Coordinates of C-alpha atoms in Angstrom, one line a residue:
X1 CA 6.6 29.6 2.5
X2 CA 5.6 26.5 0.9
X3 CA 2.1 26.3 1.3
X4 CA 0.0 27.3 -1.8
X5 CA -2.4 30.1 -2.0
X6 CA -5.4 27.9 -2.5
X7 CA -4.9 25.8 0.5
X8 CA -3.9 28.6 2.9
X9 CA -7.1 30.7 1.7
X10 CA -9.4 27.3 2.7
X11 CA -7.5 26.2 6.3
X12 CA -7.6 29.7 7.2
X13 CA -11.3 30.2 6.2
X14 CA -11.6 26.7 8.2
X15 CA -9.7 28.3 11.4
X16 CA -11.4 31.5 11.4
X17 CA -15.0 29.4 11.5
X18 CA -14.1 27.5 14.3
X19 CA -13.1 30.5 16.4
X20 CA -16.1 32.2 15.4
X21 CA -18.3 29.2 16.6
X22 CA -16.0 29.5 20.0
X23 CA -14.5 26.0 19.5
X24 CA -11.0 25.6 21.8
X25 CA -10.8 22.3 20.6
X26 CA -11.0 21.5 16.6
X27 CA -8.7 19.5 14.8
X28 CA -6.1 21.1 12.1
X29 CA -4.9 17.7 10.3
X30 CA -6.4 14.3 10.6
X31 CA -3.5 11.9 10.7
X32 CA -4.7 8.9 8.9
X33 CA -2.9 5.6 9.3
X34 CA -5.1 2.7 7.2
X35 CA -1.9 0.0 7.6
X36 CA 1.4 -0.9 9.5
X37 CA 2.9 -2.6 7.3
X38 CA 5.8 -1.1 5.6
X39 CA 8.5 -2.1 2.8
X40 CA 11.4 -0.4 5.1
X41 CA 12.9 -1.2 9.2
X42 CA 13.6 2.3 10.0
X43 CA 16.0 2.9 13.1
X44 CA 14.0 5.6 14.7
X45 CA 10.3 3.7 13.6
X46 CA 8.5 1.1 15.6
X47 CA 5.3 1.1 13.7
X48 CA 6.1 -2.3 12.0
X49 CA 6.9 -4.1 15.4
X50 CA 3.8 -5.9 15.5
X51 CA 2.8 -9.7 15.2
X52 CA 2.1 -10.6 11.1
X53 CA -1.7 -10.5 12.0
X54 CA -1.7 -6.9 12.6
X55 CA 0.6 -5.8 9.9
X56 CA -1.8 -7.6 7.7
X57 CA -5.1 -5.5 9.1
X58 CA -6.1 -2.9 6.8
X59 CA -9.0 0.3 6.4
X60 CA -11.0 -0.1 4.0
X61 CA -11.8 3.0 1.5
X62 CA -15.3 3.6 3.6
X63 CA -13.2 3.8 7.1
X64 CA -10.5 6.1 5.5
X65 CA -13.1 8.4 3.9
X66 CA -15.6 8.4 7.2
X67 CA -12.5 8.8 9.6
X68 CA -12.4 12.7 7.4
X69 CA -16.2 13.0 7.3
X70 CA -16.0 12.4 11.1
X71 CA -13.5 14.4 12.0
X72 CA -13.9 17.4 9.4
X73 CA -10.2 18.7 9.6
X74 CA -9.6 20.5 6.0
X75 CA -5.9 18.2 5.8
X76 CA -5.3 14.5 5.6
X77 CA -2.1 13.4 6.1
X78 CA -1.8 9.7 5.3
X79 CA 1.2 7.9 6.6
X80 CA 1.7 4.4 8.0
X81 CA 3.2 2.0 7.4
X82 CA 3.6 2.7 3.2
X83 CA 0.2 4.2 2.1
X84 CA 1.2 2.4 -1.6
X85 CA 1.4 -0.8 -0.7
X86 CA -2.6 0.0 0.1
X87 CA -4.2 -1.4 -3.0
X88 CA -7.0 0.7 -2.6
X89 CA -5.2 3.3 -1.9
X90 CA -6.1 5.4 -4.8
X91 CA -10.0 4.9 -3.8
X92 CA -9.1 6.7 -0.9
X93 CA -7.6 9.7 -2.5
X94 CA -9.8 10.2 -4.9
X95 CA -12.8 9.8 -2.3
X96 CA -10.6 12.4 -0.1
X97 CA -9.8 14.8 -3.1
X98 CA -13.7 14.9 -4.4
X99 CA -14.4 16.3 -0.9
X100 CA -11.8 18.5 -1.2
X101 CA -9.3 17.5 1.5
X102 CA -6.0 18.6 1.1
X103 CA -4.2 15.1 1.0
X104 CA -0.8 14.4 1.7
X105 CA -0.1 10.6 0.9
X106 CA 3.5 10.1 2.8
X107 CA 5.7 7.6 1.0
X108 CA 9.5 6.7 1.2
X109 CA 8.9 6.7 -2.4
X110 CA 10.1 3.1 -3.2
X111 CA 6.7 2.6 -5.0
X112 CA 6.5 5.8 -6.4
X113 CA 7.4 5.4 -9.4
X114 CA 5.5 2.0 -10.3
X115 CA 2.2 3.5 -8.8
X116 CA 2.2 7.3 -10.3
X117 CA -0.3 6.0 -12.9
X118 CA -2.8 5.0 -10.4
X119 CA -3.1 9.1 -9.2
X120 CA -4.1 12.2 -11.4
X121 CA -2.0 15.6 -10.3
X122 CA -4.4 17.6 -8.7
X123 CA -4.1 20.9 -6.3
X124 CA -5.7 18.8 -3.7
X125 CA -3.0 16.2 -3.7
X126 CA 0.5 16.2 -2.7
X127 CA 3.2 13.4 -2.2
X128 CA 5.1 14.0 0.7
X129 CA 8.5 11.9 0.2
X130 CA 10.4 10.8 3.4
X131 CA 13.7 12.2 2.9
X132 CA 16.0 12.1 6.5
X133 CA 19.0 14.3 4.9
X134 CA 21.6 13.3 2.0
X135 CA 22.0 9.9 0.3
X136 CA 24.4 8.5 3.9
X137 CA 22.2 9.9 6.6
X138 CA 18.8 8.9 4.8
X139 CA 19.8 5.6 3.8
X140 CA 21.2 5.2 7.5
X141 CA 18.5 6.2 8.9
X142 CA 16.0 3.6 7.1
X143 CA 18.7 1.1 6.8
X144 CA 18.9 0.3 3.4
X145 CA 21.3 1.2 0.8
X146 CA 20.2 3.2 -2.2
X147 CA 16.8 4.3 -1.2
X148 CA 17.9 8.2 -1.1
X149 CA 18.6 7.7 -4.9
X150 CA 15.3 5.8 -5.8
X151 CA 13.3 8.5 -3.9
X152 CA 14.9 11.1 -5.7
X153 CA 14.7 9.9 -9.6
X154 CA 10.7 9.5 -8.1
X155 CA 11.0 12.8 -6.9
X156 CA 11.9 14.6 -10.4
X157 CA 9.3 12.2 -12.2
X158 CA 6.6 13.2 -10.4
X159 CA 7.6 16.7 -10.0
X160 CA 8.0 16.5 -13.8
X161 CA 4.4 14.8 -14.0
X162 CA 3.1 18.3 -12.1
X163 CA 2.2 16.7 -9.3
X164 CA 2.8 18.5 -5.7
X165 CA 5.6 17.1 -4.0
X166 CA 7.0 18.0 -0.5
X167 CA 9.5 16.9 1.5
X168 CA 9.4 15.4 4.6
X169 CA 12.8 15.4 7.0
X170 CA 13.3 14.2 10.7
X171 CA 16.6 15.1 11.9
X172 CA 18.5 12.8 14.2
X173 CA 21.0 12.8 16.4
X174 CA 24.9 13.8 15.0
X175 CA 23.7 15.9 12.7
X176 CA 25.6 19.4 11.9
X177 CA 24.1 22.4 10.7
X178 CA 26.4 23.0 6.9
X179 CA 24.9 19.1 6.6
X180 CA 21.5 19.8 6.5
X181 CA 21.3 23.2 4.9
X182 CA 23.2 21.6 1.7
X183 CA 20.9 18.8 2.1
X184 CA 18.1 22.2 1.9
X185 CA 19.8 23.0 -0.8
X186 CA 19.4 19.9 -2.7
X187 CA 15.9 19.5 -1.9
X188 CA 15.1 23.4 -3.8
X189 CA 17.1 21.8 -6.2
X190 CA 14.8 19.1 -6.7
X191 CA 11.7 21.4 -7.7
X192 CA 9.4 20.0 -4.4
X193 CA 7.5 22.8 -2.9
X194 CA 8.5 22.5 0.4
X195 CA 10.0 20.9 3.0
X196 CA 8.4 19.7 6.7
X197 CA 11.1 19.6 8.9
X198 CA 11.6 18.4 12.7
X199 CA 13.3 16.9 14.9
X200 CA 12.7 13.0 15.7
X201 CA 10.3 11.6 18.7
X202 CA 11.6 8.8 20.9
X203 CA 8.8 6.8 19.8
X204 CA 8.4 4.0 22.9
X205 CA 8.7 0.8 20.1
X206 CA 11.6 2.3 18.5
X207 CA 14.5 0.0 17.8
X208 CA 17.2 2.4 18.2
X209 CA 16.9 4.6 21.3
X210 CA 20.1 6.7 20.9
X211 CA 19.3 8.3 17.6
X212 CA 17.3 10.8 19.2
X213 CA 18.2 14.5 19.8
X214 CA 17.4 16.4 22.3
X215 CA 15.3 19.5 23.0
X216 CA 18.3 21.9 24.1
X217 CA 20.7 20.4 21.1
X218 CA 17.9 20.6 18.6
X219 CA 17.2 24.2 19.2
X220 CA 20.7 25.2 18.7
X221 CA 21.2 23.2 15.8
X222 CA 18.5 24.5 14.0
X223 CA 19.2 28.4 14.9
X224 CA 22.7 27.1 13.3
X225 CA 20.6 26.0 10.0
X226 CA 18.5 29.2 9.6
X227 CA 21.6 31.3 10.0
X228 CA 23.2 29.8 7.5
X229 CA 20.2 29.9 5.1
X230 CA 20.3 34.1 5.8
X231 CA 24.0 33.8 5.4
X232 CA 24.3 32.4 1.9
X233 CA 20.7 34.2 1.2
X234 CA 19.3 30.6 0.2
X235 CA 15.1 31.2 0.5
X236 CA 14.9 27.5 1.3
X237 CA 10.9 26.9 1.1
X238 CA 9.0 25.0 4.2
X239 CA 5.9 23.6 4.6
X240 CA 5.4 25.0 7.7
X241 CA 4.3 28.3 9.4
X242 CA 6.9 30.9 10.2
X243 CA 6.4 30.7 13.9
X244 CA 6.7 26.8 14.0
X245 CA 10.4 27.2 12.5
X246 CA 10.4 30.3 14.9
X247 CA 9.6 27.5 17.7
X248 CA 12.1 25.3 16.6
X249 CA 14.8 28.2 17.0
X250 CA 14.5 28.3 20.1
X251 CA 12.2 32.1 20.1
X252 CA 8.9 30.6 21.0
X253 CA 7.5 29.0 24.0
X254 CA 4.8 26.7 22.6
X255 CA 2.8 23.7 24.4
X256 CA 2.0 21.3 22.2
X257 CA -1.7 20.6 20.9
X258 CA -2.2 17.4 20.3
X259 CA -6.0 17.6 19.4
X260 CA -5.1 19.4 16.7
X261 CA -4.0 16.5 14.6
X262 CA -5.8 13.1 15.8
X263 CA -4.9 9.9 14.3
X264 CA -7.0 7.5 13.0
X265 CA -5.5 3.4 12.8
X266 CA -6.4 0.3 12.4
X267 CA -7.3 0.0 16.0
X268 CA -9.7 3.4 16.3
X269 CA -8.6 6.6 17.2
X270 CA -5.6 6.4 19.0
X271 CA -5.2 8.8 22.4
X272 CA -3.6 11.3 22.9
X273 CA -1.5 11.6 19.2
X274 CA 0.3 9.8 17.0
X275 CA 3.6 9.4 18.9
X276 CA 2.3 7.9 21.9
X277 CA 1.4 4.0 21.4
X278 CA 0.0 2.6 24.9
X279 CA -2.7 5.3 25.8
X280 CA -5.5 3.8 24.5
X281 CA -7.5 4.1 21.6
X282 CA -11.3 6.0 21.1
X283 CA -13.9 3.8 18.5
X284 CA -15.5 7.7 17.7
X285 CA -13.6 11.0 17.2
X286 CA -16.4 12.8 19.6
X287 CA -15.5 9.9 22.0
X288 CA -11.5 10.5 21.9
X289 CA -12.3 14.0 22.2
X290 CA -14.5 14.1 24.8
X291 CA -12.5 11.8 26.9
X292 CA -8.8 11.9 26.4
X293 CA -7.5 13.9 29.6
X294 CA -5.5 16.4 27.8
X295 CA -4.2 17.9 30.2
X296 CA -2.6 15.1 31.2
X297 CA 0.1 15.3 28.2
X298 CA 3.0 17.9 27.3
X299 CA 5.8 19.1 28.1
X300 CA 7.0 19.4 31.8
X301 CA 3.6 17.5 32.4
X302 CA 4.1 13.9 31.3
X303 CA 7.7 12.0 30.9
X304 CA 6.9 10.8 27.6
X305 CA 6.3 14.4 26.0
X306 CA 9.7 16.1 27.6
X307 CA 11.6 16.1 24.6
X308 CA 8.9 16.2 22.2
X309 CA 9.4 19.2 19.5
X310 CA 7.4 17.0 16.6
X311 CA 4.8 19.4 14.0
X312 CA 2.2 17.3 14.7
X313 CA 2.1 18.6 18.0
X314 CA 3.6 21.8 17.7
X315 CA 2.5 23.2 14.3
X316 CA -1.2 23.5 15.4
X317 CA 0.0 25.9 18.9
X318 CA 1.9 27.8 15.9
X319 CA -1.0 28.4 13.8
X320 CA -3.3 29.2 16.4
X321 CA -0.5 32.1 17.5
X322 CA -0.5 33.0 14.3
X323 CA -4.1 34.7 14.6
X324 CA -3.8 35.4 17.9
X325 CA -0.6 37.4 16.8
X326 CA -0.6 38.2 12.7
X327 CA 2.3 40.6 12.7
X328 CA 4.6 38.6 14.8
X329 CA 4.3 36.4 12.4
X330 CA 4.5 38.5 9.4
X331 CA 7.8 39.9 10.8
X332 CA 9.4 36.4 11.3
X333 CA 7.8 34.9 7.7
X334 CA 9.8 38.2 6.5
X335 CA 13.1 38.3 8.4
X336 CA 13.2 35.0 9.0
X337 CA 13.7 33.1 12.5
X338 CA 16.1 35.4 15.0
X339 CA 19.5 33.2 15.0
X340 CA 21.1 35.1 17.7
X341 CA 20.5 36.7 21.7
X342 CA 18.8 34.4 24.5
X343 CA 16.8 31.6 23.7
X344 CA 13.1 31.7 25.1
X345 CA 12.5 29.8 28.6
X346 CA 11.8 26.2 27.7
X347 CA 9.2 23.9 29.7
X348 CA 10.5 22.4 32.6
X349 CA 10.6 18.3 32.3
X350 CA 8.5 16.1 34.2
X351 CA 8.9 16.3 38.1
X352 CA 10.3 13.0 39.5
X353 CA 7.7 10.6 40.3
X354 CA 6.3 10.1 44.0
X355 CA 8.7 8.0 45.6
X356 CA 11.4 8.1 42.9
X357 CA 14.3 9.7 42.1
X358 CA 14.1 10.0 38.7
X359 CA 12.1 11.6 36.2
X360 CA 9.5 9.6 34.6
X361 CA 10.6 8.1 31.7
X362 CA 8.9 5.5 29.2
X363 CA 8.5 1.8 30.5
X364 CA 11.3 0.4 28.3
X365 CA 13.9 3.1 29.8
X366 CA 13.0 2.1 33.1
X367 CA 13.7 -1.4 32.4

């Protein structure tokens, strides 16, 4: 795995805590959004379709550093919009990193390059480059030429610099299996520590629809992926748990926890995750927690969450297995997820709704 000693000693201290206090509900990662606005149009991305006015809003350093004190989760992943367009975006992770939060500040890596400077490597700090497979299918995917290549050369510097660096991959539909295990391959190539990989969401404002894979076809193809990696013996490094990867092959039946990463925007705390944009929004994390109807969301419980497969949903369900169930997880962090034999039952999708015959799907489907 990925996942350095340090940080998997102090999240799993953090776990073991809450379970010892009898908390069902604690958060794992605080996804932390302090801006929309963003320097790229990607196809499967509708975080930048909002009015100017909104793109323009930002968190200040006090917001970004309260949202963690509020919420107390040991990770902060910062995404967006593009973090570095922030210009107090280094406050923040310094402010973050002297409380010892494990940050990840997610960038396509455009900036990287002219904004290294502002940051000090630290073991407390790790950039987490957007990378959608090889130089076509990334710079497809974000629809514009040559970013692959610029995110890269950043990648090496800042590698070279001894910062941390992940690697952060959606896979879309069309992809094939030898594609993105040489794509794997590039990235160990590249020095990063791991890579976070899952398939896309069919995020509601997304421009392009039909880039999305499904849950059946995504299973498959990534059994296909891990068999090749055991195949040609390639220890391919992910910043994952074994039993998430296990999940995405198809071996696990998870539900997904969305509690265990809450997100934090420019309008409050937005209900119930990240991926879904028109459920209403919390101004207090003990608010959002307290009144979100959870059970409301998942997987063969609400339309929107059918095809859902995201590690911001899932990876929390997988860590929490993972104490309920150390060995089983030893033995796949060992062998590796099974490739072969019958796939797991999946959740059944969303009953139709009451007087329709059809599943329920988002509002810009049904129009």
């Amino acid at each position: 795995m990925g996942v350095p000693l340090i940080q998997s000693y102090r999240v799993g201290r953090y776990i073991l805590a809450q379970k010892l206090q009898g908390r069902k509900r604690y958060p794992l990662v605080l996804m932390l959004e302090p801006l929309f606005r963003c320097n790229l149009a990607c196809s499967g991305c509708g975080k930048i379709d909002y009015p100017d006015e909104t793109l323009d809003r930002r968190l200040s350093v006090e917001e970004c550093i309260g949202a963690a004190e509020e919420c107390g989760a040991p990770i902060v992943s910062i995404a967006g919009g593009e973090p570095l367009i922030h210009k107090d975006m280094p406050a923040v992770v310094e402010g973050l990193v002297e409380r010892k939060r494990f940050v990840y500040l997610c960038t396509n890596a455009l900036l990287l390059k002219k904004r290294m400077d502002d940051y000090r490597p630290s073991p407390y700090l790790t950039f987490s480059v957007h990378l959608d497979g090889n130089a076509h299918r990334h710079d497809d995917s974000v629809c514009q030429p040559g970013t692959y290549q610029r995110a890269t050369e950043a990648i090496r510097e800042a590698v070279g610099r001894g910062f941390r660096v992940t690697v952060n991959c959606t896979l879309f539909q069309g992809e094939g299996a030898d594609e993105v295990a040489a794509f794997l391959d590039d990235c160990k190539a590249l020095g990063v520590e791991g890579v976070t990989i899952s398939p896309g969401f069919n995020y509601e404002r997304a421009p392009q629809q039909e880039v999305f894979i499904q849950r059946r076809a995504s299973r498959q193809l990534f059994r296909d992926i891990f068999r090749i990696g055991k195949e040609r013996k390639s220890r391919w490094k992910f910043n994952q748990s074994s039993l998430f990867l296990d999940f995405l092959a198809g071996n696990q039946n998870y539900q997904c926890t969305p509690w265990g990463n809450p997100t934090r925007n420019i309008f409050g705390w937005q209900k119930p995750c990240y991926l879904l944009v028109s459920e209403g929004y919390a101004q207090t994390f003990n608010e959002l927690m307290e009144t979100t109807p959870w059970d409301k969301y998942g997987v063969g419980v609400n339309g929107k969450c059918d095809q859902c497969q995201v590690h911001s949903g899932f990876e929390p369900t997988a860590v929490n297995d993972t104490f309920a169930h150390p060995l089983k997880a030893l033995k796949v962090a060992l062998l590796g997820p099974r490739t072969a034999g019958p796939m797991a039952p999946d959740m059944p999708v969303s009953p139709p709704a009451q007087g329709t015959e059809h599943p329920v799907f988002p509002l810009h489907v049904e129009r």
